mmCIF file of N, CA and C in Angstrom:
data_model
loop_
_atom_site.group_PDB
_atom_site.id
_atom_site.type_symbol
_atom_site.label_atom_id
_atom_site.label_comp_id
_atom_site.label_asym_id
_atom_site.label_seq_id
_atom_site.Cartn_x
_atom_site.Cartn_y
_atom_site.Cartn_z
ATOM 1 N N MET A 1 0.893 -0.973 -0.188
ATOM 2 C CA MET A 1 0.492 0.005 -0.055
ATOM 3 C C MET A 1 0.750 1.302 0.109
ATOM 4 N N ALA A 2 2.364 1.423 0.754
ATOM 5 C CA ALA A 2 2.835 2.268 0.795
ATOM 6 C C ALA A 2 3.536 2.672 -0.457
ATOM 7 N N ARG A 3 3.763 1.511 -1.429
ATOM 8 C CA ARG A 3 4.814 1.651 -2.323
ATOM 9 C C ARG A 3 3.714 2.211 -3.444
ATOM 10 N N LEU A 4 2.292 1.742 -3.384
ATOM 11 C CA LEU A 4 1.466 2.221 -4.775
ATOM 12 C C LEU A 4 1.398 3.836 -4.008
ATOM 13 N N ARG A 5 1.198 4.081 -2.587
ATOM 14 C CA ARG A 5 1.290 5.646 -2.710
ATOM 15 C C ARG A 5 2.334 6.093 -3.047
ATOM 16 N N ALA A 6 3.353 6.014 -2.518
ATOM 17 C CA ALA A 6 4.515 6.669 -2.994
ATOM 18 C C ALA A 6 4.697 6.815 -4.860
ATOM 19 N N LYS A 7 4.288 5.790 -5.340
ATOM 20 C CA LYS A 7 4.441 5.894 -6.961
ATOM 21 C C LYS A 7 3.411 7.437 -7.374
ATOM 22 N N LYS A 8 2.097 7.325 -6.655
ATOM 23 C CA LYS A 8 1.232 8.126 -6.575
ATOM 24 C C LYS A 8 1.340 9.388 -6.652
ATOM 25 N N LEU A 9 2.611 9.648 -5.495
ATOM 26 C CA LEU A 9 3.016 10.995 -5.281
ATOM 27 C C LEU A 9 4.277 11.496 -6.482
ATOM 28 N N LYS A 10 4.669 10.501 -7.059
ATOM 29 C CA LYS A 10 5.934 10.958 -7.652
ATOM 30 C C LYS A 10 5.419 11.631 -8.937
ATOM 31 N N GLY A 11 4.411 11.258 -9.072
ATOM 32 C CA GLY A 11 3.642 12.007 -9.992
ATOM 33 C C GLY A 11 4.379 11.501 -11.833
ATOM 34 N N VAL A 12 3.736 12.204 -12.518
ATOM 35 C CA VAL A 12 4.259 11.875 -13.940
ATOM 36 C C VAL A 12 5.875 12.183 -14.301
ATOM 37 N N TRP A 13 6.539 12.819 -13.513
ATOM 38 C CA TRP A 13 7.904 13.114 -13.861
ATOM 39 C C TRP A 13 8.843 11.799 -13.919
ATOM 40 N N HIS A 14 8.253 11.070 -13.000
ATOM 41 C CA HIS A 14 9.260 9.799 -12.923
ATOM 42 C C HIS A 14 8.939 9.037 -14.078
ATOM 43 N N GLU A 15 7.859 8.725 -14.528
ATOM 44 C CA GLU A 15 7.896 8.075 -15.333
ATOM 45 C C GLU A 15 8.925 7.691 -16.607
ATOM 46 N N PRO A 16 8.995 6.909 -17.663
ATOM 47 C CA PRO A 16 9.643 7.025 -18.683
ATOM 48 C C PRO A 16 10.048 7.990 -19.410
ATOM 49 N N ASP A 17 8.470 8.318 -20.082
ATOM 50 C CA ASP A 17 8.420 9.464 -20.908
ATOM 51 C C ASP A 17 7.340 10.436 -20.122
ATOM 52 N N PRO A 18 7.915 11.065 -19.585
ATOM 53 C CA PRO A 18 7.088 12.375 -18.473
ATOM 54 C C PRO A 18 5.980 13.134 -19.414
ATOM 55 N N ILE A 19 6.442 13.633 -20.340
ATOM 56 C CA ILE A 19 5.468 14.145 -21.341
ATOM 57 C C ILE A 19 4.572 13.669 -21.732
ATOM 58 N N LEU A 20 4.746 12.185 -22.364
ATOM 59 C CA LEU A 20 3.603 11.302 -22.824
ATOM 60 C C LEU A 20 2.645 11.325 -21.413
ATOM 61 N N ALA A 21 3.218 10.515 -20.500
ATOM 62 C CA ALA A 21 2.445 10.746 -19.294
ATOM 63 C C ALA A 21 1.525 11.822 -19.096
ATOM 64 N N ASP A 22 2.003 12.964 -18.986
ATOM 65 C CA ASP A 22 1.403 13.683 -18.754
ATOM 66 C C ASP A 22 0.198 14.249 -19.577
ATOM 67 N N ALA A 23 0.404 14.155 -20.756
ATOM 68 C CA ALA A 23 -0.357 14.238 -22.031
ATOM 69 C C ALA A 23 -1.543 13.403 -21.877
ATOM 70 N N VAL A 24 -1.238 11.968 -21.270
ATOM 71 C CA VAL A 24 -2.391 10.628 -21.491
ATOM 72 C C VAL A 24 -3.231 10.943 -20.136
ATOM 73 N N LYS A 25 -2.273 11.984 -18.847
ATOM 74 C CA LYS A 25 -3.124 12.075 -17.936
ATOM 75 C C LYS A 25 -4.417 13.276 -18.292
ATOM 76 N N GLU A 26 -3.745 13.861 -19.019
ATOM 77 C CA GLU A 26 -4.733 15.468 -19.528
ATOM 78 C C GLU A 26 -5.782 14.207 -20.396
ATOM 79 N N GLU A 27 -5.581 13.433 -21.213
ATOM 80 C CA GLU A 27 -6.757 12.554 -21.814
ATOM 81 C C GLU A 27 -7.740 12.387 -20.972
ATOM 82 N N VAL A 28 -7.116 11.519 -19.748
ATOM 83 C CA VAL A 28 -7.959 10.594 -18.971
ATOM 84 C C VAL A 28 -9.072 11.815 -18.460
ATOM 85 N N TRP A 29 -8.663 12.891 -17.687
ATOM 86 C CA TRP A 29 -9.012 13.979 -17.601
ATOM 87 C C TRP A 29 -10.083 14.294 -18.231
ATOM 88 N N TYR A 30 -10.179 14.600 -19.385
ATOM 89 C CA TYR A 30 -11.060 15.455 -20.183
ATOM 90 C C TYR A 30 -12.209 14.132 -20.419
ATOM 91 N N LEU A 31 -12.052 12.700 -20.709
ATOM 92 C CA LEU A 31 -12.919 11.733 -20.774
ATOM 93 C C LEU A 31 -13.330 11.546 -19.545
ATOM 94 N N ARG A 32 -13.017 11.828 -18.624
ATOM 95 C CA ARG A 32 -13.994 11.571 -17.220
ATOM 96 C C ARG A 32 -14.875 12.745 -17.261
ATOM 97 N N ARG A 33 -14.345 14.167 -17.278
ATOM 98 C CA ARG A 33 -15.289 14.748 -17.257
ATOM 99 C C ARG A 33 -16.615 14.945 -18.199
ATOM 100 N N ALA A 34 -16.158 14.272 -19.509
ATOM 101 C CA ALA A 34 -17.262 14.139 -20.703
ATOM 102 C C ALA A 34 -17.835 13.523 -20.185
ATOM 103 N N ARG A 35 -17.859 12.003 -19.560
ATOM 104 C CA ARG A 35 -18.573 10.712 -18.579
ATOM 105 C C ARG A 35 -19.445 11.445 -17.393
ATOM 106 N N MET A 36 -18.956 12.620 -16.553
ATOM 107 C CA MET A 36 -19.271 13.074 -15.690
ATOM 108 C C MET A 36 -20.653 14.002 -16.115
ATOM 109 N N ALA A 37 -20.353 14.843 -17.348
ATOM 110 C CA ALA A 37 -21.292 15.711 -17.630
ATOM 111 C C ALA A 37 -22.257 14.902 -18.363
ATOM 112 N N ARG A 38 -22.037 13.975 -18.947
ATOM 113 C CA ARG A 38 -23.133 12.901 -19.817
ATOM 114 C C ARG A 38 -24.073 12.484 -18.678
ATOM 115 N N ASN A 39 -23.656 11.855 -17.463
ATOM 116 C CA ASN A 39 -24.175 11.198 -16.555
ATOM 117 C C ASN A 39 -25.292 12.112 -15.977
ATOM 118 N N ALA A 40 -24.510 13.294 -16.075
ATOM 119 C CA ALA A 40 -25.409 14.332 -15.232
ATOM 120 C C ALA A 40 -26.502 14.608 -15.728
ATOM 121 N N ASP A 41 -26.292 14.994 -17.517
ATOM 122 C CA ASP A 41 -26.995 15.440 -18.158
ATOM 123 C C ASP A 41 -28.396 14.560 -17.937
ATOM 124 N N ILE A 42 -28.133 13.006 -18.213
ATOM 125 C CA ILE A 42 -28.938 11.682 -18.419
ATOM 126 C C ILE A 42 -29.869 11.891 -16.953
ATOM 127 N N THR A 43 -28.936 11.824 -15.915
ATOM 128 C CA THR A 43 -30.008 11.939 -14.580
ATOM 129 C C THR A 43 -30.899 13.142 -14.459
ATOM 130 N N LEU A 44 -30.384 14.527 -14.588
ATOM 131 C CA LEU A 44 -31.224 15.742 -14.746
ATOM 132 C C LEU A 44 -32.525 15.627 -15.615
ATOM 133 N N ASP A 45 -32.156 14.796 -16.866
ATOM 134 C CA ASP A 45 -33.687 14.741 -17.547
ATOM 135 C C ASP A 45 -34.427 13.700 -17.034
ATOM 136 N N THR A 46 -33.963 12.458 -16.695
ATOM 137 C CA THR A 46 -34.809 12.101 -15.607
ATOM 138 C C THR A 46 -35.778 12.379 -14.956
ATOM 139 N N VAL A 47 -34.760 13.112 -14.108
ATOM 140 C CA VAL A 47 -35.674 14.031 -13.023
ATOM 141 C C VAL A 47 -36.618 14.484 -13.684
ATOM 142 N N GLN A 48 -35.942 15.924 -14.217
ATOM 143 C CA GLN A 48 -37.006 16.201 -15.260
ATOM 144 C C GLN A 48 -38.538 15.978 -15.665
ATOM 145 N N LEU A 49 -38.285 14.574 -16.674
ATOM 146 C CA LEU A 49 -39.264 13.643 -17.261
ATOM 147 C C LEU A 49 -40.146 13.393 -15.593
ATOM 148 N N VAL A 50 -39.309 12.620 -14.989
ATOM 149 C CA VAL A 50 -40.721 12.092 -13.594
ATOM 150 C C VAL A 50 -41.292 13.516 -13.454
ATOM 151 N N ALA A 51 -40.602 14.222 -12.888
ATOM 152 C CA ALA A 51 -41.269 15.183 -12.087
ATOM 153 C C ALA A 51 -42.133 16.040 -12.583
ATOM 154 N N ALA A 52 -41.839 16.368 -13.888
ATOM 155 C CA ALA A 52 -43.052 16.565 -14.687
ATOM 156 C C ALA A 52 -44.300 15.960 -14.849
ATOM 157 N N ALA A 53 -44.208 14.705 -14.937
ATOM 158 C CA ALA A 53 -45.577 13.523 -14.924
ATOM 159 C C ALA A 53 -45.889 13.809 -13.670
ATOM 160 N N ALA A 54 -45.068 13.751 -12.516
ATOM 161 C CA ALA A 54 -45.806 13.207 -11.321
ATOM 162 C C ALA A 54 -46.352 14.498 -10.606
ATOM 163 N N THR A 55 -46.420 15.673 -11.434
ATOM 164 C CA THR A 55 -47.090 16.861 -11.199
ATOM 165 C C THR A 55 -48.438 16.753 -11.107
ATOM 166 N N THR A 56 -48.976 16.128 -12.225
ATOM 167 C CA THR A 56 -50.408 16.174 -12.417
ATOM 168 C C THR A 56 -51.019 15.517 -11.900
ATOM 169 N N LEU A 57 -50.462 14.139 -11.357
ATOM 170 C CA LEU A 57 -50.776 12.866 -10.645
ATOM 171 C C LEU A 57 -51.523 13.057 -9.329
ATOM 172 N N PRO A 58 -50.864 14.220 -8.471
ATOM 173 C CA PRO A 58 -51.448 14.622 -7.140
ATOM 174 C C PRO A 58 -52.732 15.383 -7.260
ATOM 175 N N ALA A 59 -52.537 16.271 -8.394
ATOM 176 C CA ALA A 59 -54.175 17.065 -8.736
ATOM 177 C C ALA A 59 -55.034 16.289 -9.016
ATOM 178 N N ALA A 60 -54.930 15.139 -9.822
ATOM 179 C CA ALA A 60 -55.563 13.972 -10.364
ATOM 180 C C ALA A 60 -56.435 13.178 -9.247
ATOM 181 N N ILE A 61 -55.600 12.889 -8.200
ATOM 182 C CA ILE A 61 -56.088 12.071 -7.319
ATOM 183 C C ILE A 61 -56.352 13.026 -5.827
ATOM 184 N N SER A 62 -56.961 14.442 -6.414
ATOM 185 C CA SER A 62 -57.366 15.111 -5.161
ATOM 186 C C SER A 62 -56.561 15.509 -3.671
ATOM 187 N N ALA A 63 -54.858 15.166 -4.019
ATOM 188 C CA ALA A 63 -54.025 15.136 -3.084
ATOM 189 C C ALA A 63 -53.938 16.771 -2.253
ATOM 190 N N THR A 64 -53.280 16.717 -1.407
ATOM 191 C CA THR A 64 -53.017 18.340 -0.724
ATOM 192 C C THR A 64 -52.072 18.723 -1.384
ATOM 193 N N PRO A 65 -52.494 19.939 -1.804
ATOM 194 C CA PRO A 65 -51.716 21.600 -2.736
ATOM 195 C C PRO A 65 -50.218 21.127 -2.410
ATOM 196 N N TRP A 66 -49.736 20.952 -1.062
ATOM 197 C CA TRP A 66 -48.479 21.056 -1.248
ATOM 198 C C TRP A 66 -47.642 19.876 -1.843
ATOM 199 N N ILE A 67 -48.285 18.649 -2.081
ATOM 200 C CA ILE A 67 -48.156 17.891 -2.701
ATOM 201 C C ILE A 67 -47.607 18.070 -3.858
ATOM 202 N N THR A 68 -48.497 18.796 -4.498
ATOM 203 C CA THR A 68 -48.536 19.059 -6.128
ATOM 204 C C THR A 68 -47.304 20.377 -6.718
ATOM 205 N N ALA A 69 -47.227 20.997 -5.277
ATOM 206 C CA ALA A 69 -46.295 22.346 -5.435
ATOM 207 C C ALA A 69 -45.270 22.054 -5.375
ATOM 208 N N ALA A 70 -44.614 20.979 -4.254
ATOM 209 C CA ALA A 70 -43.747 20.434 -4.377
ATOM 210 C C ALA A 70 -43.085 19.254 -5.511
ATOM 211 N N THR A 71 -43.713 18.694 -5.938
ATOM 212 C CA THR A 71 -43.174 18.091 -7.656
ATOM 213 C C THR A 71 -42.927 18.942 -8.423
ATOM 214 N N ALA A 72 -43.925 20.276 -9.129
ATOM 215 C CA ALA A 72 -43.566 21.453 -9.395
ATOM 216 C C ALA A 72 -42.347 22.199 -9.373
ATOM 217 N N PHE A 73 -42.026 21.872 -8.205
ATOM 218 C CA PHE A 73 -40.858 22.592 -7.524
ATOM 219 C C PHE A 73 -39.902 21.904 -7.916
ATOM 220 N N VAL A 74 -39.683 20.291 -8.045
ATOM 221 C CA VAL A 74 -38.542 19.610 -8.278
ATOM 222 C C VAL A 74 -38.419 19.728 -9.757
ATOM 223 N N SER A 75 -39.556 19.706 -10.256
ATOM 224 C CA SER A 75 -39.407 19.925 -12.381
ATOM 225 C C SER A 75 -39.172 21.091 -12.468
ATOM 226 N N VAL A 76 -39.294 22.396 -11.795
ATOM 227 C CA VAL A 76 -38.819 23.361 -12.085
ATOM 228 C C VAL A 76 -37.442 23.773 -11.969
ATOM 229 N N VAL A 77 -37.034 23.247 -10.741
ATOM 230 C CA VAL A 77 -35.762 23.385 -10.219
ATOM 231 C C VAL A 77 -34.567 22.668 -11.028
ATOM 232 N N SER A 78 -34.822 21.312 -11.294
ATOM 233 C CA SER A 78 -33.957 20.416 -12.627
ATOM 234 C C SER A 78 -33.852 21.231 -13.830
ATOM 235 N N VAL A 79 -34.739 22.022 -14.138
ATOM 236 C CA VAL A 79 -34.742 22.683 -15.517
ATOM 237 C C VAL A 79 -33.738 24.100 -15.539
ATOM 238 N N GLY A 80 -33.750 24.281 -13.983
ATOM 239 C CA GLY A 80 -33.036 25.767 -14.087
ATOM 240 C C GLY A 80 -31.347 25.210 -13.956
ATOM 241 N N VAL A 81 -31.075 24.068 -12.630
ATOM 242 C CA VAL A 81 -29.809 23.568 -12.567
ATOM 243 C C VAL A 81 -29.473 22.899 -13.808
ATOM 244 N N LYS A 82 -30.542 22.453 -14.744
ATOM 245 C CA LYS A 82 -29.793 22.157 -16.074
ATOM 246 C C LYS A 82 -29.049 23.133 -16.840
ATOM 247 N N ARG A 83 -29.910 24.294 -16.794
ATOM 248 C CA ARG A 83 -29.597 25.365 -17.551
ATOM 249 C C ARG A 83 -28.319 25.947 -16.992
ATOM 250 N N ILE A 84 -28.521 25.902 -15.874
ATOM 251 C CA ILE A 84 -27.017 26.488 -15.465
ATOM 252 C C ILE A 84 -25.962 26.091 -15.589
ATOM 253 N N LEU A 85 -25.887 24.897 -15.649
ATOM 254 C CA LEU A 85 -24.494 24.046 -15.737
ATOM 255 C C LEU A 85 -24.022 23.519 -16.996
ATOM 256 N N ASN A 86 -25.295 23.738 -17.962
ATOM 257 C CA ASN A 86 -24.863 23.638 -19.074
ATOM 258 C C ASN A 86 -24.063 22.266 -19.629
ATOM 259 N N LEU A 87 -24.696 21.382 -19.055
ATOM 260 C CA LEU A 87 -24.188 20.051 -19.533
ATOM 261 C C LEU A 87 -23.831 19.496 -20.328
ATOM 262 N N HIS A 88 -24.732 19.990 -21.555
ATOM 263 C CA HIS A 88 -24.698 19.420 -23.092
ATOM 264 C C HIS A 88 -23.123 20.121 -23.964
ATOM 265 N N ASP A 89 -23.403 21.407 -23.266
ATOM 266 C CA ASP A 89 -21.623 21.987 -24.105
ATOM 267 C C ASP A 89 -20.943 21.697 -23.179
ATOM 268 N N THR A 90 -20.444 21.096 -22.022
ATOM 269 C CA THR A 90 -19.123 20.936 -20.788
ATOM 270 C C THR A 90 -19.289 19.777 -21.572
ATOM 271 N N ARG A 91 -20.038 19.094 -21.829
ATOM 272 C CA ARG A 91 -19.730 17.638 -22.441
ATOM 273 C C ARG A 91 -19.209 17.124 -24.133
ATOM 274 N N THR A 92 -19.564 18.428 -24.748
ATOM 275 C CA THR A 92 -18.950 18.472 -25.971
ATOM 276 C C THR A 92 -17.743 19.206 -26.496
ATOM 277 N N GLU A 93 -17.177 20.304 -25.023
ATOM 278 C CA GLU A 93 -16.116 20.518 -25.160
ATOM 279 C C GLU A 93 -15.004 19.700 -24.610
ATOM 280 N N ALA A 94 -15.213 18.991 -23.573
ATOM 281 C CA ALA A 94 -14.737 17.827 -22.995
ATOM 282 C C ALA A 94 -14.178 16.575 -24.227
ATOM 283 N N ILE A 95 -15.382 16.165 -24.666
ATOM 284 C CA ILE A 95 -15.125 15.367 -25.949
ATOM 285 C C ILE A 95 -14.002 15.453 -26.911
ATOM 286 N N GLU A 96 -14.354 16.920 -27.312
ATOM 287 C CA GLU A 96 -13.552 17.592 -28.278
ATOM 288 C C GLU A 96 -12.182 17.595 -28.070
ATOM 289 N N ALA A 97 -11.645 18.134 -26.777
ATOM 290 C CA ALA A 97 -10.741 18.135 -25.885
ATOM 291 C C ALA A 97 -9.933 16.672 -26.483
ATOM 292 N N TRP A 98 -11.007 15.881 -25.281
ATOM 293 C CA TRP A 98 -9.818 14.658 -25.460
ATOM 294 C C TRP A 98 -9.772 13.638 -26.416
ATOM 295 N N ASN A 99 -10.824 14.011 -27.707
ATOM 296 C CA ASN A 99 -10.060 13.607 -28.761
ATOM 297 C C ASN A 99 -9.162 14.173 -29.659
ATOM 298 N N ASP A 100 -9.170 15.463 -29.497
ATOM 299 C CA ASP A 100 -7.802 16.443 -30.018
ATOM 300 C C ASP A 100 -6.588 15.887 -29.527
ATOM 301 N N ILE A 101 -6.403 15.654 -27.951
ATOM 302 C CA ILE A 101 -5.284 15.227 -27.119
ATOM 303 C C ILE A 101 -4.622 13.911 -27.559
ATOM 304 N N ARG A 102 -6.102 13.008 -27.312
ATOM 305 C CA ARG A 102 -5.604 11.467 -27.814
ATOM 306 C C ARG A 102 -5.157 11.321 -29.281
ATOM 307 N N SER A 103 -5.453 12.141 -30.078
ATOM 308 C CA SER A 103 -4.976 12.600 -31.441
ATOM 309 C C SER A 103 -3.320 12.688 -31.526
ATOM 310 N N LEU A 104 -3.222 13.659 -30.965
ATOM 311 C CA LEU A 104 -1.831 14.235 -30.930
ATOM 312 C C LEU A 104 -1.331 13.455 -29.935
ATOM 313 N N THR A 105 -1.603 12.731 -28.971
ATOM 314 C CA THR A 105 -0.462 11.447 -28.145
ATOM 315 C C THR A 105 -0.383 9.673 -29.080
ATOM 316 N N ASN A 106 -1.282 10.034 -29.969
ATOM 317 C CA ASN A 106 -1.065 8.839 -30.750
ATOM 318 C C ASN A 106 -0.225 9.140 -32.229
ATOM 319 N N GLN A 107 -0.086 10.310 -32.599
ATOM 320 C CA GLN A 107 1.202 10.839 -33.233
ATOM 321 C C GLN A 107 2.367 10.724 -32.644
ATOM 322 N N TYR A 108 2.537 11.659 -31.456
ATOM 323 C CA TYR A 108 3.924 11.377 -30.866
ATOM 324 C C TYR A 108 4.243 10.084 -30.578
ATOM 325 N N ARG A 109 3.057 9.087 -29.918
ATOM 326 C CA ARG A 109 3.862 7.426 -30.005
ATOM 327 C C ARG A 109 3.924 6.787 -30.906
ATOM 328 N N LEU A 110 3.470 7.358 -32.073
ATOM 329 C CA LEU A 110 4.284 6.966 -33.240
ATOM 330 C C LEU A 110 5.222 7.433 -33.951
ATOM 331 N N SER A 111 5.526 8.743 -33.659
ATOM 332 C CA SER A 111 6.943 9.583 -34.012
ATOM 333 C C SER A 111 8.305 8.790 -34.254
ATOM 334 N N PRO A 112 8.787 8.519 -35.036
ATOM 335 C CA PRO A 112 10.138 7.757 -34.691
ATOM 336 C C PRO A 112 11.140 8.983 -33.919
ATOM 337 N N ILE A 113 10.803 10.272 -34.544
ATOM 338 C CA ILE A 113 11.561 10.625 -33.779
ATOM 339 C C ILE A 113 10.968 11.597 -32.599
ATOM 340 N N LYS A 114 11.598 11.768 -31.500
ATOM 341 C CA LYS A 114 11.767 11.998 -30.360
ATOM 342 C C LYS A 114 12.327 13.088 -29.550
ATOM 343 N N ASP A 115 13.012 13.852 -30.281
ATOM 344 C CA ASP A 115 14.208 14.713 -29.890
ATOM 345 C C ASP A 115 13.553 16.267 -29.213
ATOM 346 N N ASN A 116 14.314 17.071 -28.727
ATOM 347 C CA ASN A 116 13.694 18.062 -27.914
ATOM 348 C C ASN A 116 12.452 19.055 -28.813
ATOM 349 N N THR A 117 12.734 18.859 -30.295
ATOM 350 C CA THR A 117 11.891 19.540 -30.738
ATOM 351 C C THR A 117 11.046 19.196 -31.193
ATOM 352 N N ALA A 118 10.366 17.995 -31.072
ATOM 353 C CA ALA A 118 9.664 17.160 -31.638
ATOM 354 C C ALA A 118 8.315 17.411 -29.799
ATOM 355 N N LYS A 119 9.398 17.066 -29.032
ATOM 356 C CA LYS A 119 8.621 16.952 -27.727
ATOM 357 C C LYS A 119 8.267 18.305 -27.218
ATOM 358 N N GLN A 120 8.789 19.881 -27.737
ATOM 359 C CA GLN A 120 8.381 20.675 -27.076
ATOM 360 C C GLN A 120 7.075 21.157 -28.092
ATOM 361 N N GLU A 121 6.573 20.870 -29.780
ATOM 362 C CA GLU A 121 6.004 20.859 -30.854
ATOM 363 C C GLU A 121 4.972 20.252 -29.776
ATOM 364 N N PHE A 122 5.439 19.022 -29.184
ATOM 365 C CA PHE A 122 4.076 17.890 -28.674
ATOM 366 C C PHE A 122 3.321 19.106 -27.524
ATOM 367 N N ILE A 123 4.213 19.504 -26.396
ATOM 368 C CA ILE A 123 3.555 19.869 -25.256
ATOM 369 C C ILE A 123 3.034 21.375 -25.764
ATOM 370 N N ARG A 124 3.738 22.252 -26.744
ATOM 371 C CA ARG A 124 2.904 23.047 -27.154
ATOM 372 C C ARG A 124 1.271 22.307 -27.731
ATOM 373 N N ASN A 125 1.162 22.048 -28.328
ATOM 374 C CA ASN A 125 0.226 21.448 -28.975
ATOM 375 C C ASN A 125 -0.823 21.003 -28.112
ATOM 376 N N ILE A 126 -0.468 20.493 -26.893
ATOM 377 C CA ILE A 126 -1.621 20.077 -25.846
ATOM 378 C C ILE A 126 -1.728 20.663 -25.004
ATOM 379 N N ASP A 127 -0.779 21.845 -24.953
ATOM 380 C CA ASP A 127 -1.158 23.289 -24.255
ATOM 381 C C ASP A 127 -2.392 24.236 -24.951
ATOM 382 N N HIS A 128 -1.989 23.873 -26.048
ATOM 383 C CA HIS A 128 -2.967 24.985 -27.271
ATOM 384 C C HIS A 128 -4.371 24.172 -26.685
ATOM 385 N N VAL A 129 -4.578 22.897 -26.925
ATOM 386 C CA VAL A 129 -5.906 22.567 -26.506
ATOM 387 C C VAL A 129 -6.508 22.355 -25.476
ATOM 388 N N ILE A 130 -5.602 22.555 -24.585
ATOM 389 C CA ILE A 130 -6.285 22.946 -23.295
ATOM 390 C C ILE A 130 -6.224 24.429 -23.012
ATOM 391 N N SER A 131 -6.011 25.339 -23.622
ATOM 392 C CA SER A 131 -5.801 26.477 -23.507
ATOM 393 C C SER A 131 -7.068 26.910 -24.308
ATOM 394 N N ARG A 132 -7.528 26.376 -25.501
ATOM 395 C CA ARG A 132 -8.542 26.993 -26.360
ATOM 396 C C ARG A 132 -9.783 26.305 -25.594
ATOM 397 N N THR A 133 -9.906 25.155 -24.744
ATOM 398 C CA THR A 133 -11.101 24.553 -24.189
ATOM 399 C C THR A 133 -11.159 25.359 -23.097
ATOM 400 N N THR A 134 -10.177 25.629 -22.384
ATOM 401 C CA THR A 134 -10.498 26.702 -21.091
ATOM 402 C C THR A 134 -10.778 27.685 -21.596
ATOM 403 N N GLN A 135 -10.708 28.615 -22.544
ATOM 404 C CA GLN A 135 -11.027 29.804 -23.488
ATOM 405 C C GLN A 135 -12.409 29.586 -23.707
ATOM 406 N N ARG A 136 -13.023 28.742 -23.960
ATOM 407 C CA ARG A 136 -14.291 28.206 -24.662
ATOM 408 C C ARG A 136 -15.171 28.570 -23.303
ATOM 409 N N TRP A 137 -14.782 27.815 -22.020
ATOM 410 C CA TRP A 137 -15.387 27.608 -21.173
ATOM 411 C C TRP A 137 -15.476 29.236 -20.586
ATOM 412 N N VAL A 138 -14.389 29.689 -20.543
ATOM 413 C CA VAL A 138 -14.321 30.913 -20.278
ATOM 414 C C VAL A 138 -15.636 31.988 -20.755
ATOM 415 N N THR A 139 -15.397 32.194 -21.977
ATOM 416 C CA THR A 139 -16.417 32.790 -22.785
ATOM 417 C C THR A 139 -17.851 32.415 -22.696
ATOM 418 N N ARG A 140 -17.971 31.257 -22.770
ATOM 419 C CA ARG A 140 -19.623 30.488 -22.146
ATOM 420 C C ARG A 140 -20.047 31.067 -21.007
ATOM 421 N N ARG A 141 -19.031 31.211 -19.478
ATOM 422 C CA ARG A 141 -19.636 31.667 -18.514
ATOM 423 C C ARG A 141 -20.049 32.669 -18.634
ATOM 424 N N ARG A 142 -19.493 33.690 -19.283
ATOM 425 C CA ARG A 142 -19.191 35.514 -18.967
ATOM 426 C C ARG A 142 -20.529 35.543 -19.932
ATOM 427 N N ALA A 143 -21.020 34.822 -21.011
ATOM 428 C CA ALA A 143 -21.887 35.032 -21.919
ATOM 429 C C ALA A 143 -23.344 34.588 -20.759
ATOM 430 N N SER A 144 -23.128 33.847 -20.487
ATOM 431 C CA SER A 144 -24.192 33.070 -19.494
ATOM 432 C C SER A 144 -24.914 34.388 -18.287
ATOM 433 N N ARG A 145 -23.511 34.615 -17.668
ATOM 434 C CA ARG A 145 -23.428 35.619 -16.933
ATOM 435 C C ARG A 145 -24.102 36.998 -17.095
ATOM 436 N N THR A 146 -23.733 37.244 -18.296
ATOM 437 C CA THR A 146 -24.152 38.411 -18.852
ATOM 438 C C THR A 146 -25.939 38.569 -19.396
ATOM 439 N N THR A 147 -26.124 36.975 -19.680
ATOM 440 C CA THR A 147 -27.404 36.812 -20.215
ATOM 441 C C THR A 147 -28.654 36.752 -18.835
ATOM 442 N N ASN A 148 -27.982 36.191 -17.691
ATOM 443 C CA ASN A 148 -28.811 36.187 -16.507
ATOM 444 C C ASN A 148 -28.760 37.493 -15.889
ATOM 445 N N ASP A 149 -27.971 38.227 -16.227
ATOM 446 C CA ASP A 149 -28.065 39.408 -15.308
ATOM 447 C C ASP A 149 -29.381 40.723 -16.193
ATOM 448 N N VAL A 150 -29.313 40.223 -17.456
ATOM 449 C CA VAL A 150 -30.471 41.234 -17.855
ATOM 450 C C VAL A 150 -31.746 41.124 -17.333
#
């Protein structure tokens, strides 16, 4: 157990090819983010559907008004949460970044020449993907903040 923990603490820079290991780490991060956004999106869609369908049921069986109000509240809140989180765009951007990094990583792996120039170009390309994705996220957040302020 201690040996495994020590290996984790060393990080990617103690790998045989630390640049490749760092790129793979980024690739895994974007894939995990895309999966998380997909699962959250599906969960919120399901909650919305069930809550919307359940809103009419208490009224139809003449239940107390607070039960109808509570189911409607869940429906409205789930719509709001989904709009705020913008999970579809998050997933799309993460999949695009994952795909770009995966492609760059495969090209680097297949390249017979791994001199300093090739390594620097690889790092620059990975950094460009990360920077582009971050810039899109920032732009989207600013746009949603402006839209919500109106």
